[in-house]
Amino acid sequence: MTHSILRVLAAALVFGGLGCSSDDEGSSGPPNILVVMADDHALQAISAYSGLLNSTPHIDRLAREGMMFRHALVTNSICSPSRATILTGTYSHLNGQFTNWEQFDGAQVTFPKLLQQAGYQTSLIGKWHLHSDPTGFDHWEVLSALAGQGTYYDAEFRDGNGTITREGYVTEVTTDRALEWLEQRERDRPFLLMLQHKAPHRDWQSSPAHLDLFADTTLPEPPTLFDDYQGRASPAAGQTMEIGRDLSETDLKLIRPPFLPERIWPEWDAAYDPRNRALEELMLEGDDLVRWKYQRYVKDYLRTIASVDENLGRVLRYLDENGLSDNTIVIYTSDQGFYLGEHGWFDKRWMYEESLHTPLIVRWPAAVRAGSVDDHLVSNLDIAPTLLDAAGAEIPAHMQGRSMLPVLAGSAPADWRTSFYYHYYDFDFPPLTFHDVQRHYGVRTERYKLIYYYLIDEWELFDLDNDPTEVSSVFEDPSYAEIVRELQAELTRLRTELAVPQDP
Ligand code: CA
């Protein structure tokens, strides 16, 4: 605790971030914490990271005023497990959330509980998707329809008392509720607010305001849109998450999506009907039809992100106007990354780069150098220890992540991790499996990635320097035999250190 405060003070002296705004409410004492999490937000769809597809000025502002992590990795690239890891600072095999189907065990230690014990007011608003009732929050209201996925319009929220339908577009409504909570909070205590959006999760329904965004644009295609899955183990070809084959008519907006309120139909139909008629006239087939589907899918996805970004802008403005920006840690992240046509895919799950990575941007003027970019291997495991450290609370020894405060202060410890363990389980796992991605675990280092599909005993090794798009496994290449031996030993070491049970 003492060390973390010293580090913050040291960083503040270096960057001159403390004490400039003494009239701010709560400008001294433990920092407020605002975690804004989108669902399935790919790095490729944030202009601070990529700039190829869209513009996200408010997320970019956080990057400009804080630190952007280019290698923030998730332990298990799917929604509920990632959320459990963020809350607990542990891997799936410790927190019990292997897939989207288990009920999260809310009796276990989470960072919101520990912050609550440390005197924070804690609040959770939006998508939860962990099935059990949230614990550790003074206030919570979460999306409840569709097994916790929620709907884009007129979403049903539940709290400890029951459910209520809130009319409007979910990203705006979730933000409204967060701002209302901020407004009525107790001003003499620090707060933790987790503002968790549904967007841009499937099935990518735009707000009325953005239905025409990108309408006259042709977005660039990723180089692997027409991946043939050669040169890899068998699972890459065995999945069911291809844009060309596996998107449904509602995903593609060829028919009106379910749960779209009738009052929205006129605007919706005015946007999609002419485009869908044009498609019919074109009679596209083969690769041309895949190209069309790619454009439709990614444009709808990006439309939902335009709302996420605008609504982040509303929250940042609230912090500015209420003197809270200096002493509030703002984190923008997602539960994992996502495929926007890379390997021909939508969705996540794989240890391949696009879904292994998640956006992570941290703004904290007192301790983080503005506009910095970091390439250390950090993880969603590290969020809980980092926030506890920042609040001056004890980090429980069983947590498997590490405080990023020194990294944020620009002085990463020499022994920061140089390898990272990953494990995906949601295959042939009751009651349902989507997208047929084989179970796998593996290790990523700065240059290499070794993946083991353990139910079928197949391996892949990627040399990310030579093959950044991961289309050519060199596992069988004799010139990599030594690397394979080293990485297999590292994988064994990590599994032992992390207490991963034997499979299956
Ligand atoms: Ca997700």
CSV table of C-alpha atoms in Angstrom, one decimal, residues 3-448:
chain,number,residue,atom,x,y,z
A,3,HIS,CA,4.7,1.5,-2.0
A,4,SER,CA,1.9,2.2,-4.4
A,5,ILE,CA,1.2,5.6,-2.9
A,6,LEU,CA,4.9,6.4,-3.2
A,7,ARG,CA,4.9,5.4,-6.8
A,8,VAL,CA,1.9,7.5,-7.6
A,9,LEU,CA,3.4,10.5,-5.8
A,10,ALA,CA,6.7,9.9,-7.6
A,11,ALA,CA,4.9,9.7,-10.9
A,12,ALA,CA,3.0,12.9,-10.0
A,13,LEU,CA,6.2,14.7,-9.3
A,14,VAL,CA,7.7,13.6,-12.6
A,15,PHE,CA,4.6,14.5,-14.7
A,16,GLY,CA,3.3,17.4,-12.6
A,17,GLY,CA,-0.1,15.9,-12.4
A,18,LEU,CA,-1.2,16.5,-8.8
A,19,GLY,CA,-2.6,19.5,-7.1
A,20,CYS,CA,-3.4,21.7,-10.1
A,21,SER,CA,-7.1,21.8,-9.4
A,22,SER,CA,-7.5,22.1,-5.7
A,23,ASP,CA,-11.1,23.2,-6.0
A,24,ASP,CA,-12.2,19.9,-7.7
A,25,GLU,CA,-14.5,17.8,-5.7
A,26,GLY,CA,-12.6,14.8,-4.4
A,27,SER,CA,-9.3,15.9,-5.9
A,28,SER,CA,-7.4,14.4,-3.0
A,29,GLY,CA,-7.5,11.0,-1.5
A,30,PRO,CA,-8.0,7.7,-3.2
A,31,PRO,CA,-8.9,8.1,-6.9
A,32,ASN,CA,-12.3,7.5,-8.3
A,33,ILE,CA,-12.4,4.6,-10.8
A,34,LEU,CA,-14.5,4.4,-14.0
A,35,VAL,CA,-14.3,1.3,-16.0
A,36,VAL,CA,-16.0,1.6,-19.4
A,37,MET,CA,-16.2,-1.8,-21.0
A,38,ALA,CA,-17.7,-2.6,-24.4
A,39,ASP,CA,-18.5,-6.1,-25.5
A,40,ASP,CA,-16.5,-7.6,-28.4
A,41,HIS,CA,-14.8,-4.3,-29.3
A,42,ALA,CA,-11.9,-5.1,-31.6
A,43,LEU,CA,-8.7,-3.0,-31.6
A,44,GLN,CA,-9.1,-2.7,-35.3
A,45,ALA,CA,-12.2,-0.6,-34.7
A,46,ILE,CA,-10.6,2.1,-32.6
A,47,SER,CA,-8.9,4.8,-34.5
A,48,ALA,CA,-6.2,5.4,-31.9
A,49,TYR,CA,-5.1,1.8,-32.5
A,50,SER,CA,-5.7,1.4,-36.2
A,51,GLY,CA,-7.3,4.3,-38.1
A,52,LEU,CA,-8.2,2.0,-41.0
A,53,LEU,CA,-11.9,1.6,-40.5
A,54,ASN,CA,-13.5,4.3,-38.4
A,55,SER,CA,-13.1,7.3,-36.2
A,56,THR,CA,-13.5,7.1,-32.4
A,57,PRO,CA,-12.6,10.6,-31.2
A,58,HIS,CA,-13.6,10.1,-27.6
A,59,ILE,CA,-11.7,6.8,-27.1
A,60,ASP,CA,-8.8,8.5,-28.9
A,61,ARG,CA,-8.9,11.3,-26.4
A,62,LEU,CA,-8.4,8.8,-23.6
A,63,ALA,CA,-5.4,7.5,-25.5
A,64,ARG,CA,-4.1,11.0,-26.1
A,65,GLU,CA,-4.4,11.8,-22.4
A,66,GLY,CA,-3.4,8.4,-21.0
A,67,MET,CA,-1.6,5.2,-21.9
A,68,MET,CA,-2.6,2.8,-24.7
A,69,PHE,CA,-1.6,-0.9,-24.3
A,70,ARG,CA,-0.9,-2.6,-27.6
A,71,HIS,CA,-0.6,-6.0,-26.1
A,72,ALA,CA,-3.3,-6.4,-23.5
A,73,LEU,CA,-4.1,-10.1,-23.7
A,74,VAL,CA,-7.1,-12.0,-22.4
A,75,THR,CA,-7.0,-15.4,-20.6
A,76,ASN,CA,-9.9,-17.0,-22.4
A,77,SER,CA,-11.4,-15.0,-25.3
A,78,ILE,CA,-15.1,-15.2,-24.7
A,79,CYS,CA,-17.5,-13.0,-22.8
A,80,SER,CA,-18.4,-14.5,-19.4
A,81,PRO,CA,-14.9,-15.9,-18.7
A,82,SER,CA,-13.3,-12.6,-19.5
A,83,ARG,CA,-15.7,-10.7,-17.2
A,84,ALA,CA,-14.9,-13.2,-14.4
A,85,THR,CA,-11.2,-12.7,-14.9
A,86,ILE,CA,-11.5,-8.9,-14.7
A,87,LEU,CA,-13.4,-9.2,-11.5
A,88,THR,CA,-11.3,-11.8,-9.8
A,89,GLY,CA,-7.8,-11.4,-11.2
A,90,THR,CA,-7.7,-15.1,-11.8
A,91,TYR,CA,-7.8,-17.6,-14.6
A,92,SER,CA,-11.0,-19.7,-15.4
A,93,HIS,CA,-9.7,-22.8,-13.6
A,94,LEU,CA,-9.6,-20.8,-10.4
A,95,ASN,CA,-12.7,-18.6,-10.8
A,96,GLY,CA,-14.9,-21.4,-12.2
A,97,GLN,CA,-16.0,-19.4,-15.3
A,98,PHE,CA,-14.8,-21.7,-18.1
A,99,THR,CA,-17.5,-20.8,-20.6
A,100,ASN,CA,-20.6,-18.6,-21.0
A,101,TRP,CA,-22.7,-21.2,-19.3
A,102,GLU,CA,-21.7,-21.5,-15.7
A,103,GLN,CA,-23.3,-19.3,-13.0
A,104,PHE,CA,-20.5,-17.0,-11.7
A,105,ASP,CA,-19.7,-17.8,-8.1
A,106,GLY,CA,-20.4,-14.5,-6.5
A,107,ALA,CA,-19.1,-15.6,-3.1
A,108,GLN,CA,-15.5,-15.4,-4.2
A,109,VAL,CA,-13.2,-12.5,-3.8
A,110,THR,CA,-13.5,-9.7,-6.4
A,111,PHE,CA,-11.9,-6.4,-6.7
A,112,PRO,CA,-15.2,-4.4,-6.3
A,113,LYS,CA,-15.8,-6.2,-3.0
A,114,LEU,CA,-12.4,-5.2,-1.8
A,115,LEU,CA,-12.9,-1.7,-2.9
A,116,GLN,CA,-16.2,-1.6,-1.2
A,117,GLN,CA,-14.5,-2.7,2.0
A,118,ALA,CA,-11.9,0.0,1.5
A,119,GLY,CA,-14.7,2.6,1.6
A,120,TYR,CA,-15.6,3.0,-2.1
A,121,GLN,CA,-19.1,3.4,-3.4
A,122,THR,CA,-19.4,0.7,-6.0
A,123,SER,CA,-21.8,0.6,-8.9
A,124,LEU,CA,-22.4,-1.6,-12.0
A,125,ILE,CA,-24.6,-0.5,-14.8
A,126,GLY,CA,-25.2,-2.4,-18.1
A,127,LYS,CA,-24.1,-5.7,-19.3
A,128,TRP,CA,-23.1,-8.3,-16.7
A,129,HIS,CA,-23.7,-11.7,-18.4
A,130,LEU,CA,-22.5,-13.7,-15.5
A,131,HIS,CA,-26.0,-15.1,-14.6
A,132,SER,CA,-25.8,-14.9,-10.8
A,133,ASP,CA,-26.6,-11.6,-9.0
A,134,PRO,CA,-23.7,-9.2,-8.9
A,135,THR,CA,-21.9,-9.0,-5.5
A,136,GLY,CA,-19.7,-6.3,-4.2
A,137,PHE,CA,-21.8,-3.5,-5.7
A,138,ASP,CA,-23.8,-0.9,-3.6
A,139,HIS,CA,-25.8,-0.4,-6.7
A,140,TRP,CA,-26.3,-2.6,-9.7
A,141,GLU,CA,-28.7,-2.8,-12.7
A,142,VAL,CA,-27.9,-5.2,-15.5
A,143,LEU,CA,-29.3,-6.3,-18.8
A,144,SER,CA,-31.4,-9.3,-18.3
A,145,ALA,CA,-33.1,-10.4,-21.5
A,146,LEU,CA,-31.7,-13.2,-23.6
A,147,ALA,CA,-29.7,-14.9,-20.8
A,148,GLY,CA,-28.1,-11.6,-19.9
A,149,GLN,CA,-27.2,-10.5,-23.5
A,150,GLY,CA,-29.8,-7.8,-23.5
A,151,THR,CA,-31.4,-6.2,-26.5
A,152,TYR,CA,-30.3,-3.1,-28.5
A,153,TYR,CA,-33.7,-1.4,-28.1
A,154,ASP,CA,-36.0,-1.0,-25.1
A,155,ALA,CA,-33.7,-3.2,-23.0
A,156,GLU,CA,-34.9,-4.9,-19.9
A,157,PHE,CA,-32.8,-4.2,-16.8
A,158,ARG,CA,-32.9,-6.0,-13.6
A,159,ASP,CA,-31.7,-5.1,-10.1
A,160,GLY,CA,-32.3,-6.7,-6.7
A,161,ASN,CA,-36.0,-5.7,-6.8
A,162,GLY,CA,-37.1,-6.9,-10.2
A,163,THR,CA,-37.0,-5.9,-13.9
A,164,ILE,CA,-37.8,-2.7,-15.7
A,165,THR,CA,-37.9,-2.0,-19.5
A,166,ARG,CA,-36.1,1.2,-20.4
A,167,GLU,CA,-37.2,2.7,-23.7
A,168,GLY,CA,-34.5,3.8,-26.1
A,169,TYR,CA,-31.2,2.7,-27.6
A,170,VAL,CA,-29.3,0.6,-25.2
A,171,THR,CA,-26.0,2.4,-25.4
A,172,GLU,CA,-27.6,5.7,-24.7
A,173,VAL,CA,-29.9,4.3,-21.9
A,174,THR,CA,-27.0,2.6,-20.2
A,175,THR,CA,-25.0,5.8,-20.3
A,176,ASP,CA,-28.1,7.8,-19.0
A,177,ARG,CA,-28.3,5.5,-16.0
A,178,ALA,CA,-24.6,5.8,-15.3
A,179,LEU,CA,-24.8,9.6,-15.4
A,180,GLU,CA,-27.8,9.6,-13.1
A,181,TRP,CA,-25.9,7.3,-10.7
A,182,LEU,CA,-22.9,9.7,-10.7
A,183,GLU,CA,-25.2,12.6,-10.0
A,184,GLN,CA,-26.8,11.1,-7.0
A,185,ARG,CA,-23.8,9.4,-5.4
A,186,GLU,CA,-22.4,10.3,-2.1
A,187,ARG,CA,-19.8,13.0,-2.9
A,188,ASP,CA,-17.6,12.5,0.2
A,189,ARG,CA,-16.5,9.0,-0.8
A,190,PRO,CA,-14.5,7.7,-3.8
A,191,PHE,CA,-16.5,5.7,-6.4
A,192,LEU,CA,-16.0,2.7,-8.6
A,193,LEU,CA,-18.4,2.8,-11.6
A,194,MET,CA,-18.4,-0.1,-14.1
A,195,LEU,CA,-20.3,1.1,-17.2
A,196,GLN,CA,-20.6,-2.0,-19.4
A,197,HIS,CA,-22.1,-1.7,-22.8
A,198,LYS,CA,-23.9,-4.4,-24.8
A,199,ALA,CA,-22.5,-3.0,-28.1
A,200,PRO,CA,-20.9,-3.9,-30.3
A,201,HIS,CA,-22.0,-7.5,-29.6
A,202,ARG,CA,-23.8,-9.5,-32.3
A,203,ASP,CA,-26.3,-8.8,-33.9
A,204,TRP,CA,-25.0,-5.3,-34.4
A,205,GLN,CA,-28.1,-3.1,-34.5
A,206,SER,CA,-27.4,0.5,-35.1
A,207,SER,CA,-29.1,3.4,-33.4
A,208,PRO,CA,-31.4,5.4,-35.7
A,209,ALA,CA,-28.9,8.2,-35.8
A,210,HIS,CA,-26.2,6.0,-37.4
A,211,LEU,CA,-28.2,3.9,-39.9
A,212,ASP,CA,-26.6,5.8,-42.8
A,213,LEU,CA,-23.0,6.0,-41.5
A,214,PHE,CA,-20.6,4.4,-44.0
A,215,ALA,CA,-23.5,4.0,-46.5
A,216,ASP,CA,-21.4,5.5,-49.4
A,217,THR,CA,-18.1,4.1,-48.3
A,218,THR,CA,-16.3,0.9,-49.2
A,219,LEU,CA,-14.3,-0.3,-46.2
A,220,PRO,CA,-10.9,-1.9,-46.7
A,221,GLU,CA,-10.8,-5.7,-46.5
A,222,PRO,CA,-8.3,-7.5,-44.3
A,223,PRO,CA,-5.6,-9.4,-46.3
A,224,THR,CA,-6.9,-12.8,-45.0
A,225,LEU,CA,-10.6,-12.3,-45.8
A,226,PHE,CA,-10.2,-15.3,-48.2
A,227,ASP,CA,-8.1,-17.5,-46.0
A,228,ASP,CA,-8.0,-21.1,-47.2
A,229,TYR,CA,-6.8,-22.4,-43.7
A,230,GLN,CA,-3.9,-24.3,-45.2
A,231,GLY,CA,-0.7,-24.4,-43.3
A,232,ARG,CA,-2.3,-24.7,-39.9
A,233,ALA,CA,-3.7,-27.5,-37.7
A,234,SER,CA,-7.1,-28.8,-38.5
A,235,PRO,CA,-9.3,-26.6,-36.2
A,236,ALA,CA,-9.0,-23.4,-38.3
A,237,ALA,CA,-10.9,-25.1,-41.1
A,238,GLY,CA,-13.3,-26.8,-38.8
A,239,GLN,CA,-14.9,-23.7,-37.2
A,240,THR,CA,-18.4,-22.3,-38.1
A,241,MET,CA,-17.7,-18.5,-37.8
A,242,GLU,CA,-17.2,-17.5,-41.4
A,243,ILE,CA,-18.7,-14.3,-42.8
A,244,GLY,CA,-19.4,-16.0,-46.1
A,245,ARG,CA,-21.2,-19.0,-44.6
A,246,ASP,CA,-22.3,-18.5,-41.0
A,247,LEU,CA,-23.9,-15.1,-40.7
A,248,SER,CA,-27.7,-15.3,-40.5
A,249,GLU,CA,-30.2,-13.3,-42.4
A,250,THR,CA,-30.9,-11.2,-39.3
A,251,ASP,CA,-27.1,-10.7,-38.7
A,252,LEU,CA,-27.0,-9.4,-42.3
A,253,LYS,CA,-30.2,-7.3,-41.9
A,254,LEU,CA,-31.7,-9.0,-44.9
A,255,ILE,CA,-34.8,-9.3,-42.6
A,256,ARG,CA,-35.7,-7.0,-39.7
A,257,PRO,CA,-34.0,-8.2,-36.5
A,258,PRO,CA,-36.2,-9.6,-33.7
A,259,PHE,CA,-37.0,-7.2,-30.8
A,260,LEU,CA,-36.8,-4.1,-33.0
A,261,PRO,CA,-39.6,-1.9,-31.7
A,262,GLU,CA,-42.3,-1.1,-34.3
A,263,ARG,CA,-41.8,2.6,-33.9
A,264,ILE,CA,-38.2,2.1,-35.4
A,265,TRP,CA,-39.4,0.2,-38.4
A,266,PRO,CA,-39.9,3.1,-40.8
A,267,GLU,CA,-36.4,4.5,-40.3
A,268,TRP,CA,-34.9,1.0,-40.3
A,269,ASP,CA,-36.7,0.0,-43.5
A,270,ALA,CA,-35.8,3.3,-45.2
A,271,ALA,CA,-32.2,2.5,-44.6
A,272,TYR,CA,-32.0,-1.2,-45.4
A,273,ASP,CA,-34.7,-1.9,-48.0
A,274,PRO,CA,-33.1,0.0,-50.9
A,275,ARG,CA,-29.7,-1.6,-50.1
A,276,ASN,CA,-31.2,-5.1,-49.9
A,277,ARG,CA,-33.1,-4.5,-53.2
A,278,ALA,CA,-29.8,-3.5,-54.8
A,279,LEU,CA,-28.2,-6.7,-53.6
A,280,GLU,CA,-31.0,-8.8,-55.1
A,281,GLU,CA,-30.5,-7.0,-58.4
A,282,LEU,CA,-26.7,-7.7,-58.4
A,283,MET,CA,-27.2,-11.4,-57.9
A,284,LEU,CA,-23.8,-11.8,-56.4
A,285,GLU,CA,-22.1,-15.2,-55.9
A,286,GLY,CA,-18.9,-16.6,-54.5
A,287,ASP,CA,-16.2,-14.2,-53.4
A,288,ASP,CA,-18.3,-11.2,-54.5
A,289,LEU,CA,-21.1,-12.2,-52.2
A,290,VAL,CA,-18.5,-12.7,-49.3
A,291,ARG,CA,-17.2,-9.2,-50.1
A,292,TRP,CA,-20.7,-7.8,-49.9
A,293,LYS,CA,-21.4,-9.6,-46.6
A,294,TYR,CA,-18.1,-8.3,-45.2
A,295,GLN,CA,-19.1,-4.7,-46.0
A,296,ARG,CA,-22.6,-5.2,-44.5
A,297,TYR,CA,-21.3,-6.9,-41.3
A,298,VAL,CA,-18.5,-4.5,-40.6
A,299,LYS,CA,-20.5,-1.3,-41.3
A,300,ASP,CA,-23.2,-2.5,-38.9
A,301,TYR,CA,-20.6,-3.3,-36.3
A,302,LEU,CA,-19.0,0.1,-36.6
A,303,ARG,CA,-22.3,1.9,-36.5
A,304,THR,CA,-22.9,0.4,-33.0
A,305,ILE,CA,-19.4,1.6,-32.0
A,306,ALA,CA,-20.2,5.2,-33.2
A,307,SER,CA,-22.8,5.2,-30.4
A,308,VAL,CA,-20.4,3.8,-27.8
A,309,ASP,CA,-17.8,6.5,-28.6
A,310,GLU,CA,-20.3,9.3,-28.6
A,311,ASN,CA,-21.7,8.1,-25.2
A,312,LEU,CA,-18.2,7.8,-23.8
A,313,GLY,CA,-17.9,11.5,-24.8
A,314,ARG,CA,-20.9,12.3,-22.7
A,315,VAL,CA,-19.3,10.6,-19.7
A,316,LEU,CA,-16.0,12.3,-20.2
A,317,ARG,CA,-17.8,15.6,-20.4
A,318,TYR,CA,-19.5,14.9,-17.1
A,319,LEU,CA,-16.2,14.3,-15.5
A,320,ASP,CA,-14.8,17.5,-16.9
A,321,GLU,CA,-17.7,19.6,-15.9
A,322,ASN,CA,-17.7,18.2,-12.4
A,323,GLY,CA,-14.0,18.6,-11.7
A,324,LEU,CA,-13.6,14.8,-11.6
A,325,SER,CA,-11.2,14.2,-14.5
A,326,ASP,CA,-7.9,14.7,-12.6
A,327,ASN,CA,-8.6,12.3,-9.8
A,328,THR,CA,-10.5,9.6,-11.7
A,329,ILE,CA,-8.9,6.6,-13.3
A,330,VAL,CA,-10.7,6.0,-16.6
A,331,ILE,CA,-10.2,2.6,-18.2
A,332,TYR,CA,-11.6,1.8,-21.7
A,333,THR,CA,-11.6,-1.8,-22.5
A,334,SER,CA,-13.6,-4.8,-23.9
A,335,ASP,CA,-14.1,-8.3,-22.7
A,336,GLN,CA,-12.0,-9.5,-25.7
A,337,GLY,CA,-11.0,-8.6,-29.2
A,338,PHE,CA,-13.0,-9.7,-32.3
A,339,TYR,CA,-12.5,-10.7,-36.0
A,340,LEU,CA,-13.5,-8.1,-38.5
A,341,GLY,CA,-13.0,-10.4,-41.5
A,342,GLU,CA,-9.5,-11.6,-40.6
A,343,HIS,CA,-9.3,-15.3,-41.6
A,344,GLY,CA,-12.8,-14.7,-43.1
A,345,TRP,CA,-14.3,-14.6,-39.7
A,346,PHE,CA,-16.6,-12.8,-37.3
A,347,ASP,CA,-16.6,-13.7,-33.5
A,348,LYS,CA,-13.7,-14.4,-31.1
A,349,ARG,CA,-12.5,-17.5,-29.1
A,350,TRP,CA,-9.1,-18.2,-30.7
A,351,MET,CA,-5.7,-17.6,-29.4
A,352,TYR,CA,-4.9,-15.9,-32.7
A,353,GLU,CA,-4.0,-12.2,-32.4
A,354,GLU,CA,-7.3,-10.4,-33.1
A,355,SER,CA,-9.2,-12.2,-30.3
A,356,LEU,CA,-6.3,-12.7,-27.9
A,357,HIS,CA,-5.9,-8.9,-27.8
A,358,THR,CA,-8.3,-6.6,-26.1
A,359,PRO,CA,-8.3,-2.8,-26.2
A,360,LEU,CA,-6.9,-1.3,-23.0
A,361,ILE,CA,-6.5,2.4,-22.5
A,362,VAL,CA,-5.9,4.0,-19.1
A,363,ARG,CA,-6.2,7.7,-18.3
A,364,TRP,CA,-5.1,8.9,-14.9
A,365,PRO,CA,-3.5,12.3,-15.0
A,366,ALA,CA,-1.9,12.0,-11.6
A,367,ALA,CA,0.1,8.9,-12.5
A,368,VAL,CA,0.1,8.2,-16.3
A,369,ARG,CA,2.1,10.1,-18.9
A,370,ALA,CA,-0.3,11.5,-21.5
A,371,GLY,CA,-0.1,10.0,-25.0
A,372,SER,CA,2.1,7.0,-24.0
A,373,VAL,CA,2.0,3.7,-25.8
A,374,ASP,CA,3.0,0.5,-24.1
A,375,ASP,CA,4.1,-2.8,-25.5
A,376,HIS,CA,4.5,-5.0,-22.4
A,377,LEU,CA,2.4,-8.2,-22.2
A,378,VAL,CA,-0.3,-7.0,-19.9
A,379,SER,CA,-3.6,-8.8,-19.3
A,380,ASN,CA,-7.2,-8.6,-18.1
A,381,LEU,CA,-5.8,-10.5,-15.1
A,382,ASP,CA,-3.9,-7.3,-14.1
A,383,ILE,CA,-7.0,-5.0,-13.9
A,384,ALA,CA,-8.1,-6.1,-10.4
A,385,PRO,CA,-4.6,-5.9,-8.8
A,386,THR,CA,-3.9,-2.6,-10.5
A,387,LEU,CA,-7.1,-1.0,-9.3
A,388,LEU,CA,-6.6,-2.3,-5.8
A,389,ASP,CA,-3.1,-1.0,-5.8
A,390,ALA,CA,-4.3,2.4,-7.0
A,391,ALA,CA,-6.8,2.6,-4.2
A,392,GLY,CA,-4.2,1.7,-1.6
A,393,ALA,CA,-5.9,-1.7,-0.9
A,394,GLU,CA,-4.1,-5.0,-0.3
A,395,ILE,CA,-3.8,-7.3,-3.3
A,396,PRO,CA,-4.7,-10.8,-2.3
A,397,ALA,CA,-1.9,-13.3,-2.8
A,398,HIS,CA,-4.1,-15.7,-4.8
A,399,MET,CA,-4.7,-13.2,-7.6
A,400,GLN,CA,-2.8,-14.2,-10.7
A,401,GLY,CA,-2.3,-10.8,-12.3
A,402,ARG,CA,0.0,-8.1,-11.3
A,403,SER,CA,-0.4,-4.4,-10.6
A,404,MET,CA,0.3,-2.3,-13.7
A,405,LEU,CA,1.0,0.9,-11.7
A,406,PRO,CA,4.7,0.9,-12.4
A,407,VAL,CA,4.1,0.2,-16.0
A,408,LEU,CA,1.6,3.1,-16.1
A,409,ALA,CA,4.2,5.3,-14.4
A,410,GLY,CA,6.6,4.4,-17.3
A,411,SER,CA,8.9,2.3,-15.1
A,412,ALA,CA,8.0,-1.3,-15.7
A,413,PRO,CA,9.8,-3.8,-13.4
A,414,ALA,CA,12.6,-5.7,-15.1
A,415,ASP,CA,10.9,-9.0,-14.2
A,416,TRP,CA,7.5,-8.1,-15.9
A,417,ARG,CA,6.1,-11.2,-17.7
A,418,THR,CA,7.6,-12.1,-21.1
A,419,SER,CA,5.3,-15.0,-21.7
A,420,PHE,CA,1.5,-15.4,-21.3
A,421,TYR,CA,-0.7,-18.4,-20.8
A,422,TYR,CA,-4.0,-18.7,-22.6
A,423,HIS,CA,-6.8,-21.4,-22.4
A,424,TYR,CA,-10.1,-21.6,-24.3
A,425,TYR,CA,-12.7,-24.3,-23.2
A,426,ASP,CA,-16.0,-23.6,-24.8
A,427,PHE,CA,-16.1,-26.5,-27.2
A,428,ASP,CA,-18.5,-29.5,-26.8
A,429,PHE,CA,-19.3,-28.0,-23.4
A,430,PRO,CA,-22.9,-28.4,-22.2
A,431,PRO,CA,-25.5,-27.1,-22.9
A,432,LEU,CA,-24.5,-25.4,-26.2
A,433,THR,CA,-21.5,-24.7,-28.2
A,434,PHE,CA,-21.3,-22.0,-30.8
A,435,HIS,CA,-18.8,-21.7,-33.7
A,436,ASP,CA,-17.0,-25.0,-33.2
A,437,VAL,CA,-13.7,-23.7,-32.1
A,438,GLN,CA,-11.6,-26.6,-30.6
A,439,ARG,CA,-10.4,-26.3,-27.0
A,440,HIS,CA,-6.8,-25.1,-26.9
A,441,TYR,CA,-4.2,-23.6,-24.7
A,442,GLY,CA,-0.9,-22.1,-25.4
A,443,VAL,CA,1.8,-19.6,-24.7
A,444,ARG,CA,2.5,-16.2,-26.3
A,445,THR,CA,5.9,-14.5,-26.0
A,446,GLU,CA,6.9,-11.2,-27.7
A,447,ARG,CA,7.8,-13.1,-30.9
A,448,TYR,CA,6.2,-16.5,-30.8
